[in-house]
Coordinates of C-alpha atoms in Angstrom, one line a residue:
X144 CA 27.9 -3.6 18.8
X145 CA 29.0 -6.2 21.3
X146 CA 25.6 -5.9 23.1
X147 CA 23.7 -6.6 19.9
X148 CA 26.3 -9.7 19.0
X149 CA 25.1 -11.0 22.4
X150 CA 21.5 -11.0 21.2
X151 CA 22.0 -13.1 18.1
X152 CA 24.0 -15.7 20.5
X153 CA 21.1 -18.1 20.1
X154 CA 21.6 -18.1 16.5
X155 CA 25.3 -17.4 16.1
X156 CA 26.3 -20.8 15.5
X157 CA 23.6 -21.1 12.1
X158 CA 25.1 -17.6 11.1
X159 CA 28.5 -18.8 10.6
X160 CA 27.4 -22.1 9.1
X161 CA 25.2 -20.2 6.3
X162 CA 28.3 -17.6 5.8
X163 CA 30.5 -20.9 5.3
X164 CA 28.4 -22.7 2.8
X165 CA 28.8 -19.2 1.1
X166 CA 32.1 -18.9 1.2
X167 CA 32.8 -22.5 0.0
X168 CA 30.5 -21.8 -2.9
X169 CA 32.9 -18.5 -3.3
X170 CA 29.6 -16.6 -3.7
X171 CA 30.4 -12.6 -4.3
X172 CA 26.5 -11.2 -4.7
X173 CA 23.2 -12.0 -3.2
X174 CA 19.8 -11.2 -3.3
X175 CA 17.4 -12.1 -0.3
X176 CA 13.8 -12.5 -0.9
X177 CA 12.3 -14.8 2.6
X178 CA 9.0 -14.7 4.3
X179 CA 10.0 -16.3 7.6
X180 CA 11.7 -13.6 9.3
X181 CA 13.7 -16.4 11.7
X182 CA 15.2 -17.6 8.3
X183 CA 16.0 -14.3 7.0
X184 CA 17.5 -13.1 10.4
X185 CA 20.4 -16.1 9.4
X186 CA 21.1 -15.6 5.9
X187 CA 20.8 -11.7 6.1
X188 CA 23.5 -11.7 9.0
X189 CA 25.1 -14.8 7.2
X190 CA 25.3 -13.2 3.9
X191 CA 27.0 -10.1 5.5
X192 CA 29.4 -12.1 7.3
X193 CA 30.5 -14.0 4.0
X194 CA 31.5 -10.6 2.6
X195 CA 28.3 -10.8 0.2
X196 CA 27.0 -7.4 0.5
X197 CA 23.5 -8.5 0.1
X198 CA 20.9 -6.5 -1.5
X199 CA 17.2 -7.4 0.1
X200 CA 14.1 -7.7 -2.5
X201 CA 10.7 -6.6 -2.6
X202 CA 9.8 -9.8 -3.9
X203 CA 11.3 -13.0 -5.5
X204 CA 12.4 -11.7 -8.9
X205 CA 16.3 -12.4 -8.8
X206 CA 18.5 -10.4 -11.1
X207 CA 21.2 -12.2 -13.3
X208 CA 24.8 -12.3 -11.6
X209 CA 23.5 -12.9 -7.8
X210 CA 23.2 -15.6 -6.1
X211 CA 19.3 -15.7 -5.1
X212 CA 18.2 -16.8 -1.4
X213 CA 14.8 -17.7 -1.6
X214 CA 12.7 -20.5 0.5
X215 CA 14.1 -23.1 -1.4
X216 CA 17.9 -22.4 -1.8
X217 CA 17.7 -21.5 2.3
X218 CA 16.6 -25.1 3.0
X219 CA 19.7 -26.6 0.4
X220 CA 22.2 -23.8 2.2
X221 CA 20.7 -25.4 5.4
X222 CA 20.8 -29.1 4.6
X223 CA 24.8 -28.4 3.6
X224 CA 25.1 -27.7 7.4
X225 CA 25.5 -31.5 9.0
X226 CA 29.2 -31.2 6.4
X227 CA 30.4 -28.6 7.8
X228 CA 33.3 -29.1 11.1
X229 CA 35.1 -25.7 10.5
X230 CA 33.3 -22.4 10.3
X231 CA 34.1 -19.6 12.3
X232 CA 33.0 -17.3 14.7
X233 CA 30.1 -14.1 14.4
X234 CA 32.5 -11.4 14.6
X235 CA 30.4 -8.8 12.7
X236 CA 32.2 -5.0 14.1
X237 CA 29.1 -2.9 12.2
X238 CA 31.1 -2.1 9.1
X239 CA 29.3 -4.5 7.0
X240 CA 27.3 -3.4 3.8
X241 CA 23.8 -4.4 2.8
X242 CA 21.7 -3.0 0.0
X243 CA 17.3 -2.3 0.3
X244 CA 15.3 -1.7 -2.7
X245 CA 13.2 2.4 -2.7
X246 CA 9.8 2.0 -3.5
X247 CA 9.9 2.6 -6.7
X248 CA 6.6 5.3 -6.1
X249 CA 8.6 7.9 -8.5
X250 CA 10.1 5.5 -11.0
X251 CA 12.5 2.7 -11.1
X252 CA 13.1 1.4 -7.1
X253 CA 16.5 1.9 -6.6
X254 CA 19.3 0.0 -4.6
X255 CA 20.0 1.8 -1.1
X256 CA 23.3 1.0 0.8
X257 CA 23.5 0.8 4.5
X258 CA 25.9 -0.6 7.0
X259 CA 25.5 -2.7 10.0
X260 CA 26.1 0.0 12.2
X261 CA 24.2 2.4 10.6
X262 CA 20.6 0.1 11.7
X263 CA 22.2 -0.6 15.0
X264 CA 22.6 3.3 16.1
X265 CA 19.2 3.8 14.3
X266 CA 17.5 1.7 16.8
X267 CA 19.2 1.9 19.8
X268 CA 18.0 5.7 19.6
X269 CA 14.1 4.6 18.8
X270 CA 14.0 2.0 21.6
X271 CA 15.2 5.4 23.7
X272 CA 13.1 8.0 22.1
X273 CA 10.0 5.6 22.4
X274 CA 10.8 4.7 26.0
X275 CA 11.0 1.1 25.3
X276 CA 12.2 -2.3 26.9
X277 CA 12.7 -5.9 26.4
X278 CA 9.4 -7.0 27.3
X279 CA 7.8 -5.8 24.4
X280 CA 6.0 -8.0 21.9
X281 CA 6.0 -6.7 18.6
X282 CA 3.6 -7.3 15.5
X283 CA 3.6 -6.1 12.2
X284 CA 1.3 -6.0 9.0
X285 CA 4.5 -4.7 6.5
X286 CA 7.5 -7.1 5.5
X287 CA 11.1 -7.2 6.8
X288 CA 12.1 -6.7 3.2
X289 CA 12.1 -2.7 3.3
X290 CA 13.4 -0.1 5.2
X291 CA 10.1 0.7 7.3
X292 CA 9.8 -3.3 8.3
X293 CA 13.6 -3.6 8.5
X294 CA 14.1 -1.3 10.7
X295 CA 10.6 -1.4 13.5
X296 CA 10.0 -5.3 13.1
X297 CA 13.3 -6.8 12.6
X298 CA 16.5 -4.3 14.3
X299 CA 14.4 -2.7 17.1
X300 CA 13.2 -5.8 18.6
X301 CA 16.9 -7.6 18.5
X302 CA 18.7 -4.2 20.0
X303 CA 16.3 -4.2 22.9
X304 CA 16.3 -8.3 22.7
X305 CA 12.7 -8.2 22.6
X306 CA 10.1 -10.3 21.1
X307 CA 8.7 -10.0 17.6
X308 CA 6.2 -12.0 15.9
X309 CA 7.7 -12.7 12.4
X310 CA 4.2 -12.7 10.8
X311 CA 3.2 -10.6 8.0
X312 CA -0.1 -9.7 9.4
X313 CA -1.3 -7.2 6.3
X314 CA -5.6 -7.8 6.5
X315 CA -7.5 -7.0 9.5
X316 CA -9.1 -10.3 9.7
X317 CA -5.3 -11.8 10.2
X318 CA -4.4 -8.8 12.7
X319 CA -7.7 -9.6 15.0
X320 CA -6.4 -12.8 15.6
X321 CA -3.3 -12.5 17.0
X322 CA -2.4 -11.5 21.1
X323 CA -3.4 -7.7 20.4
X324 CA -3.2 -6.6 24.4
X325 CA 0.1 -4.4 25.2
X326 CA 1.2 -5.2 22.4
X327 CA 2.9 -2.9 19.6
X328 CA 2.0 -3.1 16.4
X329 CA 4.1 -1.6 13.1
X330 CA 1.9 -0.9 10.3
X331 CA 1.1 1.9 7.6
X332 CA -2.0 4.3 7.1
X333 CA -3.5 1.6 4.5
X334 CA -3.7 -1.0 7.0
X335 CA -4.6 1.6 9.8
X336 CA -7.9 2.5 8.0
X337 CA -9.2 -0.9 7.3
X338 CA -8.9 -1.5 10.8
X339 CA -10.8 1.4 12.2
X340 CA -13.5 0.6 9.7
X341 CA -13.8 -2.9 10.5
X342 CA -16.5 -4.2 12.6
X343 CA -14.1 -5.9 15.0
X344 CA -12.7 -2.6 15.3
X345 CA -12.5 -2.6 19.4
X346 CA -10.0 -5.9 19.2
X347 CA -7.3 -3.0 19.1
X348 CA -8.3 -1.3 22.0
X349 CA -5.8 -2.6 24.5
X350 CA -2.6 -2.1 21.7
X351 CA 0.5 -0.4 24.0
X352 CA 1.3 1.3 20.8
X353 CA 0.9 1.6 16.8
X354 CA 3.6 2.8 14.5
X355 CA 3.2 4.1 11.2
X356 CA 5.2 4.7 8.4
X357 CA 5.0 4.6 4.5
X358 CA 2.9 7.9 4.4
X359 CA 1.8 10.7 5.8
X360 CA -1.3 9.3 8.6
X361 CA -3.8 11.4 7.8
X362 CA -4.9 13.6 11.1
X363 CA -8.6 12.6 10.5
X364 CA -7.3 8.5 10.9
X365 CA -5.9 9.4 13.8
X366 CA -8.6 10.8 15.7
X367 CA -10.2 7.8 14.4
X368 CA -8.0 5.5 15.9
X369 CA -7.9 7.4 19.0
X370 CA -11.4 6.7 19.7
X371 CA -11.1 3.1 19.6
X372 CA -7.6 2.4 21.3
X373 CA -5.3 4.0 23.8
X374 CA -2.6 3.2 22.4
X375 CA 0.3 6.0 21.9
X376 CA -0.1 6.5 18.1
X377 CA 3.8 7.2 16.5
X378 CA 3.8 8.6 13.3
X379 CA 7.2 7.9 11.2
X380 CA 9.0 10.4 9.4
X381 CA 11.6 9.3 7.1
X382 CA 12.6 7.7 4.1
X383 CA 14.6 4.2 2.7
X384 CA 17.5 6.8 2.0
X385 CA 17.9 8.2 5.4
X386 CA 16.1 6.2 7.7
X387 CA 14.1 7.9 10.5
X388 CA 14.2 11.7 10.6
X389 CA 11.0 12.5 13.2
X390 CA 7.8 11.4 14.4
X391 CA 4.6 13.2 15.2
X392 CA 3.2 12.0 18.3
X393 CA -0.3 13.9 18.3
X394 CA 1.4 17.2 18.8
X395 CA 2.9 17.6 15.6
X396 CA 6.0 16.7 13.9
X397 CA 9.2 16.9 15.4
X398 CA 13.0 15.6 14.7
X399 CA 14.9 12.9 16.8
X400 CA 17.3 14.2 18.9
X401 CA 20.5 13.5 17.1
X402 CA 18.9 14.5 13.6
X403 CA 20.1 17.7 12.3
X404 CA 17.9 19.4 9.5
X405 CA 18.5 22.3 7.2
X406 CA 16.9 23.6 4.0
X407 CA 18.4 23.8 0.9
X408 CA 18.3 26.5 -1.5
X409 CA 14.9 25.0 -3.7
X410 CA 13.4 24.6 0.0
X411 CA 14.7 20.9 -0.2
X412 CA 15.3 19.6 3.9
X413 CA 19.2 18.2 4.1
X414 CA 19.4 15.5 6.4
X415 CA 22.4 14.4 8.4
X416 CA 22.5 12.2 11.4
X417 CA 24.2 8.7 13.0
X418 CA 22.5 6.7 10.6
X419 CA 22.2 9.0 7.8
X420 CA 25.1 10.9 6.1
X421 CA 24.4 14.4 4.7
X422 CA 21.3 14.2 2.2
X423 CA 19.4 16.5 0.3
X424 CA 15.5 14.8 -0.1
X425 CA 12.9 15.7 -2.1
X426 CA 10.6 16.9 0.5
X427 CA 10.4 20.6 0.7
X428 CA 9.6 22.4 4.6
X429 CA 10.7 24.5 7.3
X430 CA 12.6 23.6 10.6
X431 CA 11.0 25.7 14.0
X432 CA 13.5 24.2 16.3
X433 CA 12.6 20.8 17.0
X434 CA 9.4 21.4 14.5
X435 CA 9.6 20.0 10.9
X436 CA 6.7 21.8 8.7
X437 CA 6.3 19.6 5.3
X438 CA 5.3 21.1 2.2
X439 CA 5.1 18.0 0.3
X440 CA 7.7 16.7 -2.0
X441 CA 9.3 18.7 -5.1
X442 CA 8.9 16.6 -7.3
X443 CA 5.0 16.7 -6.5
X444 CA 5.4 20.5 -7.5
X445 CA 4.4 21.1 -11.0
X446 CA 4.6 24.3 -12.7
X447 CA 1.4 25.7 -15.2
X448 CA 1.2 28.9 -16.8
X449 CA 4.2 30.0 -14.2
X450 CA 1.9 29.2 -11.3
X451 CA 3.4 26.2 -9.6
X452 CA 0.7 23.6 -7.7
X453 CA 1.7 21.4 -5.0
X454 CA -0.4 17.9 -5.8
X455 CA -0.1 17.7 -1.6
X456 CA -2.0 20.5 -1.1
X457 CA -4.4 20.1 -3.6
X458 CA -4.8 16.4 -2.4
X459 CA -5.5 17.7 1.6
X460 CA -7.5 20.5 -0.2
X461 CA -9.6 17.3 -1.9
X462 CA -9.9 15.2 0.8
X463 CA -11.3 17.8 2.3
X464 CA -14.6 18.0 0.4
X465 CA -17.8 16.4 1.6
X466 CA -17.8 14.2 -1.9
X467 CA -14.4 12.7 -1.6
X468 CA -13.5 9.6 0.9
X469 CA -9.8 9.8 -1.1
X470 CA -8.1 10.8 -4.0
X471 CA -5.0 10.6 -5.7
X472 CA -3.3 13.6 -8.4
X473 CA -0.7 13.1 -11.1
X474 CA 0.2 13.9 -14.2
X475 CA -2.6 13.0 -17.7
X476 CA -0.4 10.6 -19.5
X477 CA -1.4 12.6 -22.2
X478 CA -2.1 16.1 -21.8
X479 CA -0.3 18.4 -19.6
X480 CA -3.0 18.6 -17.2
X481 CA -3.5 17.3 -13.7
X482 CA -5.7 13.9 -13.4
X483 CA -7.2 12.9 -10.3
X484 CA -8.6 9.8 -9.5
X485 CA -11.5 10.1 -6.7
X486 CA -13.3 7.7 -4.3
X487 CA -16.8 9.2 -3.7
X488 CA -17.8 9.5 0.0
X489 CA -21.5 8.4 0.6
X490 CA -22.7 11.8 0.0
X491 CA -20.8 12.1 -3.1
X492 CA -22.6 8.5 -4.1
X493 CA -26.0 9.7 -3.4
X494 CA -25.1 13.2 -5.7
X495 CA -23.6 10.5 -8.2
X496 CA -26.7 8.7 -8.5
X497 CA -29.2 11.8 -8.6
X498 CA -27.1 13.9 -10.7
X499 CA -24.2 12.4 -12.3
X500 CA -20.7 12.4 -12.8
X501 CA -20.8 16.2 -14.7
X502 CA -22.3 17.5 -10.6
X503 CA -19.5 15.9 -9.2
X504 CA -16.4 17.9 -11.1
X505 CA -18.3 21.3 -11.1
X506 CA -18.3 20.8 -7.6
X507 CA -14.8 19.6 -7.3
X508 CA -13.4 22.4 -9.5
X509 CA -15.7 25.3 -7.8
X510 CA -14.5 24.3 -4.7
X511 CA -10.7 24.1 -5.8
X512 CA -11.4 27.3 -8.1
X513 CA -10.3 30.1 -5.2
X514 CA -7.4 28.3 -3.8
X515 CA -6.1 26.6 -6.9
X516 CA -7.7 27.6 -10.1
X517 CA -8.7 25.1 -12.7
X518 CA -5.4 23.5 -11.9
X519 CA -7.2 19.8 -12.5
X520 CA -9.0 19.4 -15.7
X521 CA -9.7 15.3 -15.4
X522 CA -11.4 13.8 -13.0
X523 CA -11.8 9.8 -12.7
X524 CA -13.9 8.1 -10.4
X525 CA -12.4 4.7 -8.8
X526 CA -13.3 2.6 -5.8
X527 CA -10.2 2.7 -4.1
X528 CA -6.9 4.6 -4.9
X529 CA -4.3 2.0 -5.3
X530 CA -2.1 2.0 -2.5
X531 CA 0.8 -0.4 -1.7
X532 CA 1.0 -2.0 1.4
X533 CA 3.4 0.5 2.3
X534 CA 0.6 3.3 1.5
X535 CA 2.6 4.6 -1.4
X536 CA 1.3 4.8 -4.9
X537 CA 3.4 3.7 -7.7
X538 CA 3.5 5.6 -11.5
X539 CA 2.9 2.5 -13.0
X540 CA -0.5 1.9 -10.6
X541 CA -1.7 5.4 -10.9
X542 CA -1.6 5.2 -14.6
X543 CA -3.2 1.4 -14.8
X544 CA -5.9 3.2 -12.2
X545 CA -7.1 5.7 -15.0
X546 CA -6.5 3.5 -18.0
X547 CA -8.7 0.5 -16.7
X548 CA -12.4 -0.2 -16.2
X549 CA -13.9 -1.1 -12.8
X550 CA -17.1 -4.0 -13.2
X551 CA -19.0 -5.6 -10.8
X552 CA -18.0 -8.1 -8.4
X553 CA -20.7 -10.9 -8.7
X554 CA -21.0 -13.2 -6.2
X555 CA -22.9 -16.8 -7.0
X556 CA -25.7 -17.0 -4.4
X557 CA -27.7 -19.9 -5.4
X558 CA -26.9 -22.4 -7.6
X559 CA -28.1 -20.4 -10.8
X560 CA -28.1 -16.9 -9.0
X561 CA -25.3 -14.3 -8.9
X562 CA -25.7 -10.7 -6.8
X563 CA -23.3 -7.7 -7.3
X564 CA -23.7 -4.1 -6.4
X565 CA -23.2 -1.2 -8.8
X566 CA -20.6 0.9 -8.5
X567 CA -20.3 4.7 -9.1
X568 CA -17.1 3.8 -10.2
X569 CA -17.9 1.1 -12.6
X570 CA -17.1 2.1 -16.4
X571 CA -20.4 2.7 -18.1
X572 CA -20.8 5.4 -16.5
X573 CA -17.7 7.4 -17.0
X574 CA -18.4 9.7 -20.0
X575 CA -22.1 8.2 -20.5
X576 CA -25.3 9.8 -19.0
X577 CA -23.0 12.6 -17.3
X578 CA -26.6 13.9 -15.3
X579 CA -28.4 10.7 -15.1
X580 CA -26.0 7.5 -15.2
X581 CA -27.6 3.9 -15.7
X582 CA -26.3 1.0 -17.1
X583 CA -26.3 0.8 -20.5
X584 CA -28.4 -2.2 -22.5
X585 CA -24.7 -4.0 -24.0
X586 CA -23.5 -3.8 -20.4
X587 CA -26.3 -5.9 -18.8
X588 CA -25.6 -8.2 -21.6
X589 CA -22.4 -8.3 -20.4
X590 CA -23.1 -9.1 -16.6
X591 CA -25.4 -12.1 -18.5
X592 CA -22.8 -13.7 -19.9
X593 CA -20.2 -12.8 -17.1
X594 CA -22.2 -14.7 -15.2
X595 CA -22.9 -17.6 -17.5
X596 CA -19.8 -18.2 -17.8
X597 CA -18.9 -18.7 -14.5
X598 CA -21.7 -21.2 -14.5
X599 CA -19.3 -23.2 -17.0
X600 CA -21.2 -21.8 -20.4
X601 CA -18.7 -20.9 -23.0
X602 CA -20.3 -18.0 -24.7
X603 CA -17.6 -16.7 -27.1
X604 CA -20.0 -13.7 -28.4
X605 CA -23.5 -12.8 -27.6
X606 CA -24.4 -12.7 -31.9
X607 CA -27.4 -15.3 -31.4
X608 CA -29.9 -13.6 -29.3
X609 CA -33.9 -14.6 -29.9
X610 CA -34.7 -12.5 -27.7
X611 CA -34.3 -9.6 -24.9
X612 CA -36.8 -7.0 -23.4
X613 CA -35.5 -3.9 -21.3
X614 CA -37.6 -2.5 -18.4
X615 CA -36.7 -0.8 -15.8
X616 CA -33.0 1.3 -15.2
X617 CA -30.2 0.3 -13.4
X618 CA -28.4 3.1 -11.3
X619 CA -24.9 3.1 -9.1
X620 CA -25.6 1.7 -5.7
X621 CA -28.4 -0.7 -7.3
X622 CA -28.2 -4.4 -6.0
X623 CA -28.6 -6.6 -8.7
X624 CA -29.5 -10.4 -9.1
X625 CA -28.5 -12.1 -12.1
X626 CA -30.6 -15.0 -12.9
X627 CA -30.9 -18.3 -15.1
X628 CA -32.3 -21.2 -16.3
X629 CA -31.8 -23.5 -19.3
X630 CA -34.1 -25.3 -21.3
X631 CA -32.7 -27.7 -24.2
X632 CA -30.3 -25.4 -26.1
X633 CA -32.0 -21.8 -24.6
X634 CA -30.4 -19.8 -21.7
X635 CA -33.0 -17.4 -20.5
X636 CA -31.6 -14.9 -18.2
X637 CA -33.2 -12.3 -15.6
X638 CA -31.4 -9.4 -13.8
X639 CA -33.4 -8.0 -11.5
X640 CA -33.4 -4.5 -9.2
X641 CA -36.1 -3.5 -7.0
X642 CA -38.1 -4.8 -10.1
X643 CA -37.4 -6.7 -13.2
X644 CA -34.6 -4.6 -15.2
X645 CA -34.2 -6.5 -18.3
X646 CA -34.9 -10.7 -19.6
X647 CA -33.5 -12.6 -22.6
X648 CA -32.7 -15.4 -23.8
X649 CA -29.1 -16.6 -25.0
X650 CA -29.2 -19.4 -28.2
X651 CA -26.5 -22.0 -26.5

């Protein structure tokens, strides 16, 4: 520990002050919600050295009873400073308590404790494992505020003293523009794949090293990856509950050293280490000595007609298929049935558009039949699944995912022209058309006065039409333009395809 005091000697004197102020204001509890990672390094250590026993937020909704630490209420802490003659020295020995915030991908986040110590051990052993020194420069696309960011961007960096970029780099646009060469970047498998994809892809070629956490990166992104960078791709193991537990490297997954593993009597892996007293996770797997073999998490395991179905494998199985780009399983909200949502690869948008949404999950459930059965009765087709930026998928979004409709994204081109594309994934044709999908008549109305009214038109309802004509059929993948012009108290519309789709006119 006296090491890592040393590193926070630039600092130390701010530390105090902030654990003064909080001491004069005789404040028990606090919640910390900051972007600038220089600001939270103070009040986090500050708040522990005041005895405060901080608990760190996913975002800036403070909780009754604490004492909240945002932006604002930094800079007044701060501005108390200049008052303050007495205040004490950083003698932080480890033992200090702090509180993160789960995900909340199962339910309800909950509240986490760690010590001091325990993050200190934690990354003294990565910056070991990972052969790593104080001339690093670190960047990161996930906040400080969780375990992953806590724990790569914020404590590794300060135990080797090393450099970190406090940024929160989470788009590719952001990451491209920052000093990229030998440096290591700490991101998750959402991030990763809009990065491979983009068309400044290569800016990430000269990258010493990426490290991912959050969720399982898929081996397909990997390879991916590894054709555009050399970097030395470490995938994270582990969980806000017991910190790291492995990595997989390239060559599979394996435990740190000091990390012991057993498996439980529901095939549930006990974890014990430094940093992690004894706990039994939800992840089912076997241990081949220093090899950890997942089988996806229990409560993923669902049990029909006494066959139980791992939603992992069924997932991989799925992702697997020359129709899917991605996918997601869980539970119909109202049926005991398995619901997946699906994003349609290009192949599965061209057999979309020639034969419909009913080719699609005959193909889906004849492929899954041998393996699986007809295990998923629901299919729903979405344009993305909807990951956190921690690559996790929350109840709440899964179930929003199914329950809402996708529409165009129009984009104003001229100054009374709007384009969009049309997406397999957009609503009219979920249910509608199931071996021929086009857009429906009442939904071209709709992109009319969509449009309209970003043009300023307040069209309340579309009751006072003189007149509309329907030509040719829209289908997914169709490029659209949405056109207008006004004469006295007449809106005339256009949306046009390859041809002329459908004209009107609006009474205004």
């Amino acid at each position: 520990m006296r090491k890592f005091i040393q590193n926070l000697s630039e600092i130390s004197e701010q530390i105090c002050k902030f654990a003064a102020v909080l001491k004069n204001k005789n404040i028990k509890r606090t919640q910390i919600f900051l972007s600038d990672m220089s600001e939270f390094k103070i009040a986090f250590f500050g708040a522990m050295l005041a005895g405060t026993k901080p608990e760190l937020l996913r975002d800036n909704h403070f909780e009754d009873g604490f004492f909240g630490i945002d932006d604002e209420k930094f800079a007044e802490i701060c501005a108390e400073f200049k008052n303050l003659s007495k205040f004490g020295e950083l003698n932080l020995n480890g033992s200090e308590i702090f509180y993160l915030k789960t995900s909340g991908s199962t339910g309800k986040p909950k509240n986490i404790q760690k010590s001091l110590l325990d993050m200190v051990l934690e990354a003294k052993h990565l910056a070991k494992a990972l052969n790593l020194s104080s001339q690093e420069q670190f960047l990161a696309s996930v906040t400080h505020q969780n375990m992953f960011g806590l724990t790569f961007k914020f404590f590794l960096p300060l135990v080797l003293d090393a450099k970190s970029d406090g940024g929160e780099y989470n788009y590719p646009e952001i990451i491209f523009d920052q000093a990229l060469n030998g440096s290591i970047l700490i991101s998750s498998p959402t991030i990763l794949n809009a990065l491979y994809q983009h068309k400044n892809a290569k800016k990430i070629a000269n990258l010493k090293m990426i490290i991912s956490a959050g969720a399982r990166l898929p081996q397909n992104l990997r390879s991916e990856l590894n054709k555009i960078t050399n970097a030395k791709i470490v995938d994270i193991y582990g969980s806000s509950e017991t910190g790291v537990v492995g990595a997989n490297l390239g060559v599979g997954l394996k435990k740190f050293e000091p990390v012991n593993l057993e498996v439980g009597k529901k095939g549930e892996l006990i974890i014990t280490s430094p940093w992690c007293k004894r706990f039994e996770s939800s992840d089912s797997g076997e241990i081949r000595g220093d090899d950890i073999i997942l089988h996806g998490r229990l409560d993923r395991i669902v049990k029909f007609s006494e066959n139980r179905v791992n939603l992992d494998a069924v997932e991989e199985k799925l992702n697997q298929n020359e129709f899917i780009k991605d996918c997601k399983l869980g539970l119909h909200p109202k049926f005991e049935r398995i619901l997946a949502l699906i994003v349609l690869s290009e192949s599965g948008e061209e057999e979309f558009r020639k034969n419909g949404k009913k080719s699609i999950v005959e193909n889906l459930k004849k492929y899954l039949k041998y393996d699986f059965g007809s295990v998923v009765r629901y299919f729903k087709i979405v344009s993305k699944v909807p990951y956190s930026a921690q690559s996790k998928v929350k109840k709440d979004d899964f179930l929003k995912a199914y329950e809402s409709y996708e529409m165009p994204e129009f984009t104003q081109i001229s100054q009374n022209e709007f384009r969009a594309k049309i997406k397999p994934s957009d609503f009219y044709f979920d249910g509608h058309f199931a071996s021929f999908p086009v857009v429906p008549g009442f939904m071209q109305l709709k992109f009319a006065k969509i449009c309209a009214e970003k043009l300023g038109y307040d069209l309340q309802n579309l009751s006072h039409i003189p007149s509309i004509k329907f030509m040719h059929f829209i289908r997914p993948n169709d490029e659209i333009i949405v056109s207008f012009e006004k004469k006295e108290k007449t809106l005339s519309f256009k949306i046009k395809s390859q041809k002329e789709c459908c004209n009107g006119k609006i009474s205004l």
